[in-house]
Short mmCIF file of C-alpha atoms (C1' of nucleotides) and ligand atoms in Angstrom, two decimals:
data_model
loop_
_atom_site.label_atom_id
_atom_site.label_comp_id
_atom_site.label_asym_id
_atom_site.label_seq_id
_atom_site.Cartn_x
_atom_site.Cartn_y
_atom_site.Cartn_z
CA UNK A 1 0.00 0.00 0.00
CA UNK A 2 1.29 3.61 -0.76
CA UNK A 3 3.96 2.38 -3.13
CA UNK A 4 5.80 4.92 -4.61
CA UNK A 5 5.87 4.98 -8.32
CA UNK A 6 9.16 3.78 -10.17
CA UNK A 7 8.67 7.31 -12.01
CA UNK A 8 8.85 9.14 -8.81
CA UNK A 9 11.82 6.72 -7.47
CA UNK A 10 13.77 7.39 -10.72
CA UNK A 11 13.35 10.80 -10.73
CA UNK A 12 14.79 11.29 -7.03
CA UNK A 13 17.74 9.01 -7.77
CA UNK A 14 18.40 11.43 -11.31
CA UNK A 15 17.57 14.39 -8.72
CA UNK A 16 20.28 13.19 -6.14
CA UNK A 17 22.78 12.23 -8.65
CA UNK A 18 22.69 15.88 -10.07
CA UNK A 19 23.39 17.43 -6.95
CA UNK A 20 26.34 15.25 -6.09
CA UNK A 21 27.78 17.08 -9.57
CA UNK A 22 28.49 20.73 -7.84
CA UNK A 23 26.11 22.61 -10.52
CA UNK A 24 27.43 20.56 -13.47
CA UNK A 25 25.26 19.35 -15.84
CA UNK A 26 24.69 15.70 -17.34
CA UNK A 27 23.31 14.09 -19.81
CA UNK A 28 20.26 12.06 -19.49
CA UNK A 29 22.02 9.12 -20.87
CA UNK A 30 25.00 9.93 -18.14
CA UNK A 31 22.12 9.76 -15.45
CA UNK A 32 20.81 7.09 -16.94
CA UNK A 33 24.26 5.09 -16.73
CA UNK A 34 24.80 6.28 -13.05
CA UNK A 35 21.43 5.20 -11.85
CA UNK A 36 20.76 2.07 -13.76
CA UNK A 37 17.70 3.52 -15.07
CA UNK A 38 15.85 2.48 -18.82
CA UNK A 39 17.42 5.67 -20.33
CA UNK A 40 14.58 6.74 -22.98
CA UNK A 41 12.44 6.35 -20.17
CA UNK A 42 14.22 8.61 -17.67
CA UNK A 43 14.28 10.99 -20.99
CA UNK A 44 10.22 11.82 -20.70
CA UNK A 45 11.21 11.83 -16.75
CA UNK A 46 13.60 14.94 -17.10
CA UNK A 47 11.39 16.46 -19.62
CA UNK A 48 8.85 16.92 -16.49
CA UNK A 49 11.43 17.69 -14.40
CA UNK A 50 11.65 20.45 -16.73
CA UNK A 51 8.54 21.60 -17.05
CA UNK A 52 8.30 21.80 -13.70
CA UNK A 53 11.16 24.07 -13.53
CA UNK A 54 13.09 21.68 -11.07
CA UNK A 55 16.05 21.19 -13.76
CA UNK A 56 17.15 23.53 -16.44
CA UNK A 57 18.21 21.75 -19.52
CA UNK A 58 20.66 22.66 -22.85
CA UNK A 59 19.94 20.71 -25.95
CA UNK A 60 22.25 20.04 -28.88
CA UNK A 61 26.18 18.87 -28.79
CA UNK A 62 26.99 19.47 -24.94
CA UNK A 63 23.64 19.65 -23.92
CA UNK A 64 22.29 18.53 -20.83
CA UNK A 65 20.87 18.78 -17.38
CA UNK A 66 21.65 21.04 -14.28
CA UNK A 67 19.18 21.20 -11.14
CA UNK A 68 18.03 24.50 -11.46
CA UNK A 69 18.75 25.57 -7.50
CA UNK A 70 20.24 24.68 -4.55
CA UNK A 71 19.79 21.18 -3.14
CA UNK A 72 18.78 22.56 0.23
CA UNK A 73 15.96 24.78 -1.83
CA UNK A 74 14.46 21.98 -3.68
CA UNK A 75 11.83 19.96 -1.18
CA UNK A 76 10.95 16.13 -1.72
CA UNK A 77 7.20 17.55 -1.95
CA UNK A 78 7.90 19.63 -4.92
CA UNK A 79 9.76 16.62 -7.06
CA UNK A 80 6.97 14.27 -6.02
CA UNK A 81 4.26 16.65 -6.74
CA UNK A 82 6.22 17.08 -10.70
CA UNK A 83 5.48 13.82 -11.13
CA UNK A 84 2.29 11.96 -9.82
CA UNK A 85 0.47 15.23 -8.73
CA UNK A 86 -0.40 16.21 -5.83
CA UNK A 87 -1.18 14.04 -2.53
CA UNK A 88 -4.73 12.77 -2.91
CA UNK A 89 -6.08 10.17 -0.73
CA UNK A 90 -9.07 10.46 -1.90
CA UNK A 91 -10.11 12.51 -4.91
CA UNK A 92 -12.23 15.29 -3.04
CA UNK A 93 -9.21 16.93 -1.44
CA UNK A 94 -9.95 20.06 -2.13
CA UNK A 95 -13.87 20.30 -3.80
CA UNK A 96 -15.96 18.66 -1.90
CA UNK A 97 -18.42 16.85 -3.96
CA UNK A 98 -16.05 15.66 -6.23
CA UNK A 99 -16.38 12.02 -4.87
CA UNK A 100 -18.46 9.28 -5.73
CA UNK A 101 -20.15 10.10 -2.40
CA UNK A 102 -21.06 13.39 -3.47
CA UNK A 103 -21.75 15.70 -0.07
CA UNK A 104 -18.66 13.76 1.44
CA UNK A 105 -19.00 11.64 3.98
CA UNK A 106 -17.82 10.55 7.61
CA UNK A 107 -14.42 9.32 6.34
CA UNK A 108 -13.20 12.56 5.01
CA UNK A 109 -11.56 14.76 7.44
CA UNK A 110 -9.53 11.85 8.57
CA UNK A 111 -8.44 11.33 4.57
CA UNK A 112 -7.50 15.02 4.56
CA UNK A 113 -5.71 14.64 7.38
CA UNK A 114 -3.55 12.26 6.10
CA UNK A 115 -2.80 14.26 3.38
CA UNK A 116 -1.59 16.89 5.61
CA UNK A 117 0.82 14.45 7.33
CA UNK A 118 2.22 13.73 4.39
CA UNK A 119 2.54 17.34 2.69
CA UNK A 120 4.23 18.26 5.69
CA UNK A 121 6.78 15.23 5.92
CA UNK A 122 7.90 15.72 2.40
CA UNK A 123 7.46 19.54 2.38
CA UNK A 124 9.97 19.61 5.37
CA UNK A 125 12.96 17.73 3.86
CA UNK A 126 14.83 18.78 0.97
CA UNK A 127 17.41 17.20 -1.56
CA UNK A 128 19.83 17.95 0.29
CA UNK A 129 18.86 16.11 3.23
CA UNK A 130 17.89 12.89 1.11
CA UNK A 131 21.17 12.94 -0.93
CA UNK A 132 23.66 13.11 2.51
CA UNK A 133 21.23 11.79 5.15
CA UNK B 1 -0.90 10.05 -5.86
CA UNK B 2 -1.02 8.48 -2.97
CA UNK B 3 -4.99 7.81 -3.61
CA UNK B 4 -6.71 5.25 -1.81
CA UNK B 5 -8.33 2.17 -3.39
CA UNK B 6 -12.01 2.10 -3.42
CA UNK B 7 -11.54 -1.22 -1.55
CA UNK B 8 -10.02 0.44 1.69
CA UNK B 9 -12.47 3.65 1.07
CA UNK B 10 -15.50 0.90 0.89
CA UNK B 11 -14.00 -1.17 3.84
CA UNK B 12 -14.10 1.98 6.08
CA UNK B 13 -17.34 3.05 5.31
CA UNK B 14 -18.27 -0.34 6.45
CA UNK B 15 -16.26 -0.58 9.54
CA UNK B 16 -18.05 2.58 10.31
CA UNK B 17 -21.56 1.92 9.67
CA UNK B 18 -21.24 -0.70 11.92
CA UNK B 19 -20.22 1.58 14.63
CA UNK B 20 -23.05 2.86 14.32
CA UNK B 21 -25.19 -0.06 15.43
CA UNK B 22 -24.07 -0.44 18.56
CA UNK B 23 -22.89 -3.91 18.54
CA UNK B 24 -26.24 -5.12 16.30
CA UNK B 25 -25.12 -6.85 13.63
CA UNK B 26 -25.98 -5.89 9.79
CA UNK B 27 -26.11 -7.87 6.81
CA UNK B 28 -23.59 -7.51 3.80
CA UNK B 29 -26.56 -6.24 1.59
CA UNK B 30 -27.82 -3.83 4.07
CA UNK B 31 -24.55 -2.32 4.51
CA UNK B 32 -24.52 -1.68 1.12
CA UNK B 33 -27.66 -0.26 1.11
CA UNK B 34 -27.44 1.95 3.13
CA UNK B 35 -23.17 3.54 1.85
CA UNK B 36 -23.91 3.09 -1.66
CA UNK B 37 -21.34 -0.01 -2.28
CA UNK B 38 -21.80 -2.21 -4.98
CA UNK B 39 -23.14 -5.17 -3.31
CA UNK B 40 -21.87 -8.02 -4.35
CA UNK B 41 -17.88 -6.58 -4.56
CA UNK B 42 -18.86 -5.12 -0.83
CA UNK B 43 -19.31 -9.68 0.23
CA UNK B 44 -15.88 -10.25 -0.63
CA UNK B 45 -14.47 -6.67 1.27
CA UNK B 46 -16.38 -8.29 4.22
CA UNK B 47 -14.89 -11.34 4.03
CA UNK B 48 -11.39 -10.06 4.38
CA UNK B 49 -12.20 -8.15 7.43
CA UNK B 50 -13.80 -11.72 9.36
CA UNK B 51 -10.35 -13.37 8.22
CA UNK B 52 -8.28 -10.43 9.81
CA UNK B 53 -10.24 -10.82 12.49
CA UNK B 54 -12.21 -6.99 12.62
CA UNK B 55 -15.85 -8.55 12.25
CA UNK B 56 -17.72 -11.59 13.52
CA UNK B 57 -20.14 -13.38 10.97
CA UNK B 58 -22.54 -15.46 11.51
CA UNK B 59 -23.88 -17.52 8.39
CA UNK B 60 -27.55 -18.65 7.21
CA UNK B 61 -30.62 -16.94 7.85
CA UNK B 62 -30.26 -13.99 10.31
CA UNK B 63 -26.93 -13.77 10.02
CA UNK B 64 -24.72 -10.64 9.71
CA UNK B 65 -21.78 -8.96 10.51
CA UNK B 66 -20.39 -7.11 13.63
CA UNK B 67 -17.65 -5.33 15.10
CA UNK B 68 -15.00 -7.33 16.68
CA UNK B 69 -14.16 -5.13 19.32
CA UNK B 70 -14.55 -1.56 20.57
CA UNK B 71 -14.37 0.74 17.73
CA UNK B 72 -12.32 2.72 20.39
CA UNK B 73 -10.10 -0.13 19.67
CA UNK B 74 -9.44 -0.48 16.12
CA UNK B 75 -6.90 1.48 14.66
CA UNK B 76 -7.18 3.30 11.38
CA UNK B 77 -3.93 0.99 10.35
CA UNK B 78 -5.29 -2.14 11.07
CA UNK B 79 -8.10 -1.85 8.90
CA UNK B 80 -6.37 -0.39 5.54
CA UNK B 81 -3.51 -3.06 6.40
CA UNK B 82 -6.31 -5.89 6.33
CA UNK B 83 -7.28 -4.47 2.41
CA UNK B 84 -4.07 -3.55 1.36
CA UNK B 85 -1.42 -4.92 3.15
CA UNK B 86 1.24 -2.94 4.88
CA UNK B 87 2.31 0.38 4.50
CA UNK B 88 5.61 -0.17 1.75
CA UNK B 89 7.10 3.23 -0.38
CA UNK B 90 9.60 1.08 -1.70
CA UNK B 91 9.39 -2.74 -1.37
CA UNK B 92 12.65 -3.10 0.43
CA UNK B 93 11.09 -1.24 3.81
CA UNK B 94 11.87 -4.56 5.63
CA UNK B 95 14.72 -6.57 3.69
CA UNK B 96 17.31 -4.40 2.15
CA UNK B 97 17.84 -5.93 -1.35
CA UNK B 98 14.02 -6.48 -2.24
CA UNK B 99 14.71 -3.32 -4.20
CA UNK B 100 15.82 -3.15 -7.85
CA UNK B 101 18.70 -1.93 -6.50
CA UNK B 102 20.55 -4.32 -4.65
CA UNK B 103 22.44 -2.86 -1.99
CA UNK B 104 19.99 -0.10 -1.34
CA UNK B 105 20.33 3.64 -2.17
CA UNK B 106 20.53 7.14 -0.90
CA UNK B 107 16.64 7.83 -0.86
CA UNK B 108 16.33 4.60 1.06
CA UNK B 109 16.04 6.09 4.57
CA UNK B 110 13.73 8.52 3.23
CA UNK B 111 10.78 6.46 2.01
CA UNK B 112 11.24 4.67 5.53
CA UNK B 113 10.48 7.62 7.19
CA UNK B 114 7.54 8.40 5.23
CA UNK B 115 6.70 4.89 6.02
CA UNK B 116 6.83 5.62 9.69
CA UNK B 117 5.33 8.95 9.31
CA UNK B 118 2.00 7.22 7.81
CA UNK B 119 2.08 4.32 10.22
CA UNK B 120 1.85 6.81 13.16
CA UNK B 121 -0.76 8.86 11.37
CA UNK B 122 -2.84 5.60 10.93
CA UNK B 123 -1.58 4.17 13.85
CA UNK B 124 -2.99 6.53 16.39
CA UNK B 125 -6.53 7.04 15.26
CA UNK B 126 -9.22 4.58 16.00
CA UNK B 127 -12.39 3.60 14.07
CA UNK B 128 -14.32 5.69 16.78
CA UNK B 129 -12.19 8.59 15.98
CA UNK B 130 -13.55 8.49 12.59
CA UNK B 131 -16.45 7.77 12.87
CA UNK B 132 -17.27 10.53 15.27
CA UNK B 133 -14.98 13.30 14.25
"C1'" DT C 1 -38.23 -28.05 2.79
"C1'" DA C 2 -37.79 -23.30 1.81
"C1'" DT C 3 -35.22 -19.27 2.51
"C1'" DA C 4 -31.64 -16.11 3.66
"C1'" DT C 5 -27.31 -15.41 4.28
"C1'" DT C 6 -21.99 -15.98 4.20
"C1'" DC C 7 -18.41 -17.69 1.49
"C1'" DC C 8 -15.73 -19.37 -2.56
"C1'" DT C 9 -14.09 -19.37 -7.44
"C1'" DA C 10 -13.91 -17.82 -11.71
"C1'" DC C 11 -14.21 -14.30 -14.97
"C1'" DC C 12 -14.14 -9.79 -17.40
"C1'" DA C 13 -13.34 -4.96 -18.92
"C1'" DT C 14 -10.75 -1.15 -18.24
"C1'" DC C 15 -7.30 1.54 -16.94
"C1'" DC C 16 -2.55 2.59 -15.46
"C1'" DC C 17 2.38 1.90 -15.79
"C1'" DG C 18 6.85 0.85 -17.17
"C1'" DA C 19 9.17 0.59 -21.21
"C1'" DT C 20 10.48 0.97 -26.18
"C1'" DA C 21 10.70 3.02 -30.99
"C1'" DG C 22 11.36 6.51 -34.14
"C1'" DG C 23 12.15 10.62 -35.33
"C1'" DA C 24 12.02 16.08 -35.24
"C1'" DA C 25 14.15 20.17 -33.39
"C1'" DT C 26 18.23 22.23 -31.80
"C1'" DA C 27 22.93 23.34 -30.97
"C1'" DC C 28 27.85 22.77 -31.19
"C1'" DT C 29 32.19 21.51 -34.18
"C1'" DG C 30 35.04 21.47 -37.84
"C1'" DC D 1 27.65 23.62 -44.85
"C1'" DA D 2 27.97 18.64 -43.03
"C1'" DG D 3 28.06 15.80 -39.22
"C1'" DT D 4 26.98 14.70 -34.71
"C1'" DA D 5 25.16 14.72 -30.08
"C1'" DT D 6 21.73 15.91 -27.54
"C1'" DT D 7 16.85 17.32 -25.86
"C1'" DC D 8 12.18 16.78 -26.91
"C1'" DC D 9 7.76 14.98 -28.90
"C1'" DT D 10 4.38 11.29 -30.20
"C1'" DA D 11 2.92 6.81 -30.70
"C1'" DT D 12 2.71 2.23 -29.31
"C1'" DC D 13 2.80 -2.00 -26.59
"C1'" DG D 14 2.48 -5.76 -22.93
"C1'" DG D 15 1.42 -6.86 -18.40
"C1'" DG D 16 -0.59 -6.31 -14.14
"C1'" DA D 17 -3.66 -4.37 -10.91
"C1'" DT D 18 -8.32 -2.86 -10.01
"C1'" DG D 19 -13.28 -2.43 -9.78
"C1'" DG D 20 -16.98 -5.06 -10.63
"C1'" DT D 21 -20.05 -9.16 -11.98
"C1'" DA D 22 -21.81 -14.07 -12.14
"C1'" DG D 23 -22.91 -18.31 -10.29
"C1'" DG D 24 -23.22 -21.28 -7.06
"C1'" DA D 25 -21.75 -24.07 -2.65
"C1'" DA D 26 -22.00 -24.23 2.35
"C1'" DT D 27 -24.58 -23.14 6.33
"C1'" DA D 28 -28.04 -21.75 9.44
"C1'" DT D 29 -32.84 -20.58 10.65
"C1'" DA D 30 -37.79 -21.21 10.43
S1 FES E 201 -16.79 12.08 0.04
FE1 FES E 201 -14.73 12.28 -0.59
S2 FES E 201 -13.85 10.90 0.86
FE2 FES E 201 -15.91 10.52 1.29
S1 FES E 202 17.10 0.28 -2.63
FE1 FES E 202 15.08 0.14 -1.91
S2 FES E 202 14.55 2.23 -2.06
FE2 FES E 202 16.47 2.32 -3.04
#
DNA sequence: TATATTCCTACCATCCCGATAGGAATACTG
DNA sequence: CAGTATTCCTATCGGGATGGTAGGAATATA
């Protein structure tokens, strides 16, 4: 229960590997090599890193990837949230009514509380902690 | 992410209905009745609360389900552990090496600790918690 | 015997996920 | 300009989990 996706897992391992490189950048194939990840699937993996303005990236001949700011800036929540969305529980998070059970039901606040747990333990540690710790 | 299968969400609503009843015991179609759970997948949720031990059945005519114990006494974790198993990130939370990477990696400690943080946040709220709050 | 229930097994449709393939756009190098 | 290395985009695929259904066997009551 709660497993984490291999997307999300991959991602954090490329995220971690960047920031032992001192602001260098890498290739995705580099990352790819360091990691043992599928490398055209890590690829679409920095692209919404990207997007997400997490990395910055440099195409063409000596092209590559750079984490776009400081390991101790960058929280677990935000790299997470890049790639599976948000923290939802349950899908009525934040509209009520947007469950199956449409006026919500008993259940609910304790859902949304669990949410909150989590937000908070992955909006309180950063790369930086997950890369030395 | 992080969303909660309708099994658990049904399973819950259950659990809590029968709170309700004050120890009376409800059958499988009247509990669906009255949350709006498909009725016949809402037999088989029951039937893996009796084997974890959460509800007493009684078969044949008149029989039913009910509470196992106080709901002051059921934890939040033991029910969405009875659906879907425990609380795992990563799948090598117990045995380092279950993990596509063998020896384990940096982010390892990490997704223990959210392990832990969710385990406490389940772990610490009871079915009467819920059900009242 | 008739009826109401739990319980068991099989099945199905659909969606999600990890992964791969192929190429277009872009940028450096000589 | 030609060649090459890279990001980036789109399409596709196989497998597994998930939500849900169907049918009936076992069991208890009346
Ligand atoms: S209504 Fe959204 S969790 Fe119950
Ligand atoms: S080795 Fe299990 S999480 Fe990295």
């Amino acid at each position: 229960m709660f497993s984490v996706s291999a997307k999300t897992q991959y991602a954090i391992r490329a995220m971690s590997y960047l920031a032992t490189l001192g602001g260098r950048s890498a290739t995705s194939a580099e990352i790819a090599s360091a990691e043992s990840i599928p490398s055209k699937y890590l690829e679409g993996i920095m692209s919404l890193l990207k997007t997400s303005g997490l990395v910055d990236s440099e195409r063409g001949k000596h092209g590559g990837y750079r984490l776009a700011a400081d390991p101790a800036s960058i929280t677990m929540l935000s790299i997470v949230e890049a790639l599976d969305g948000s923290v939802k529980p349950v899908t009525c998070v934040d509209a009520i009514g947007s469950c199956a059970q449409g006026q919500g039901c008993q259940p609910r606040k304790f859902w949304i509380g669990l949410k909150d747990a989590i937000d908070e333990y992955l909006g309180e540690r950063t790369l930086k902690d997950v890369t030395e710790g």
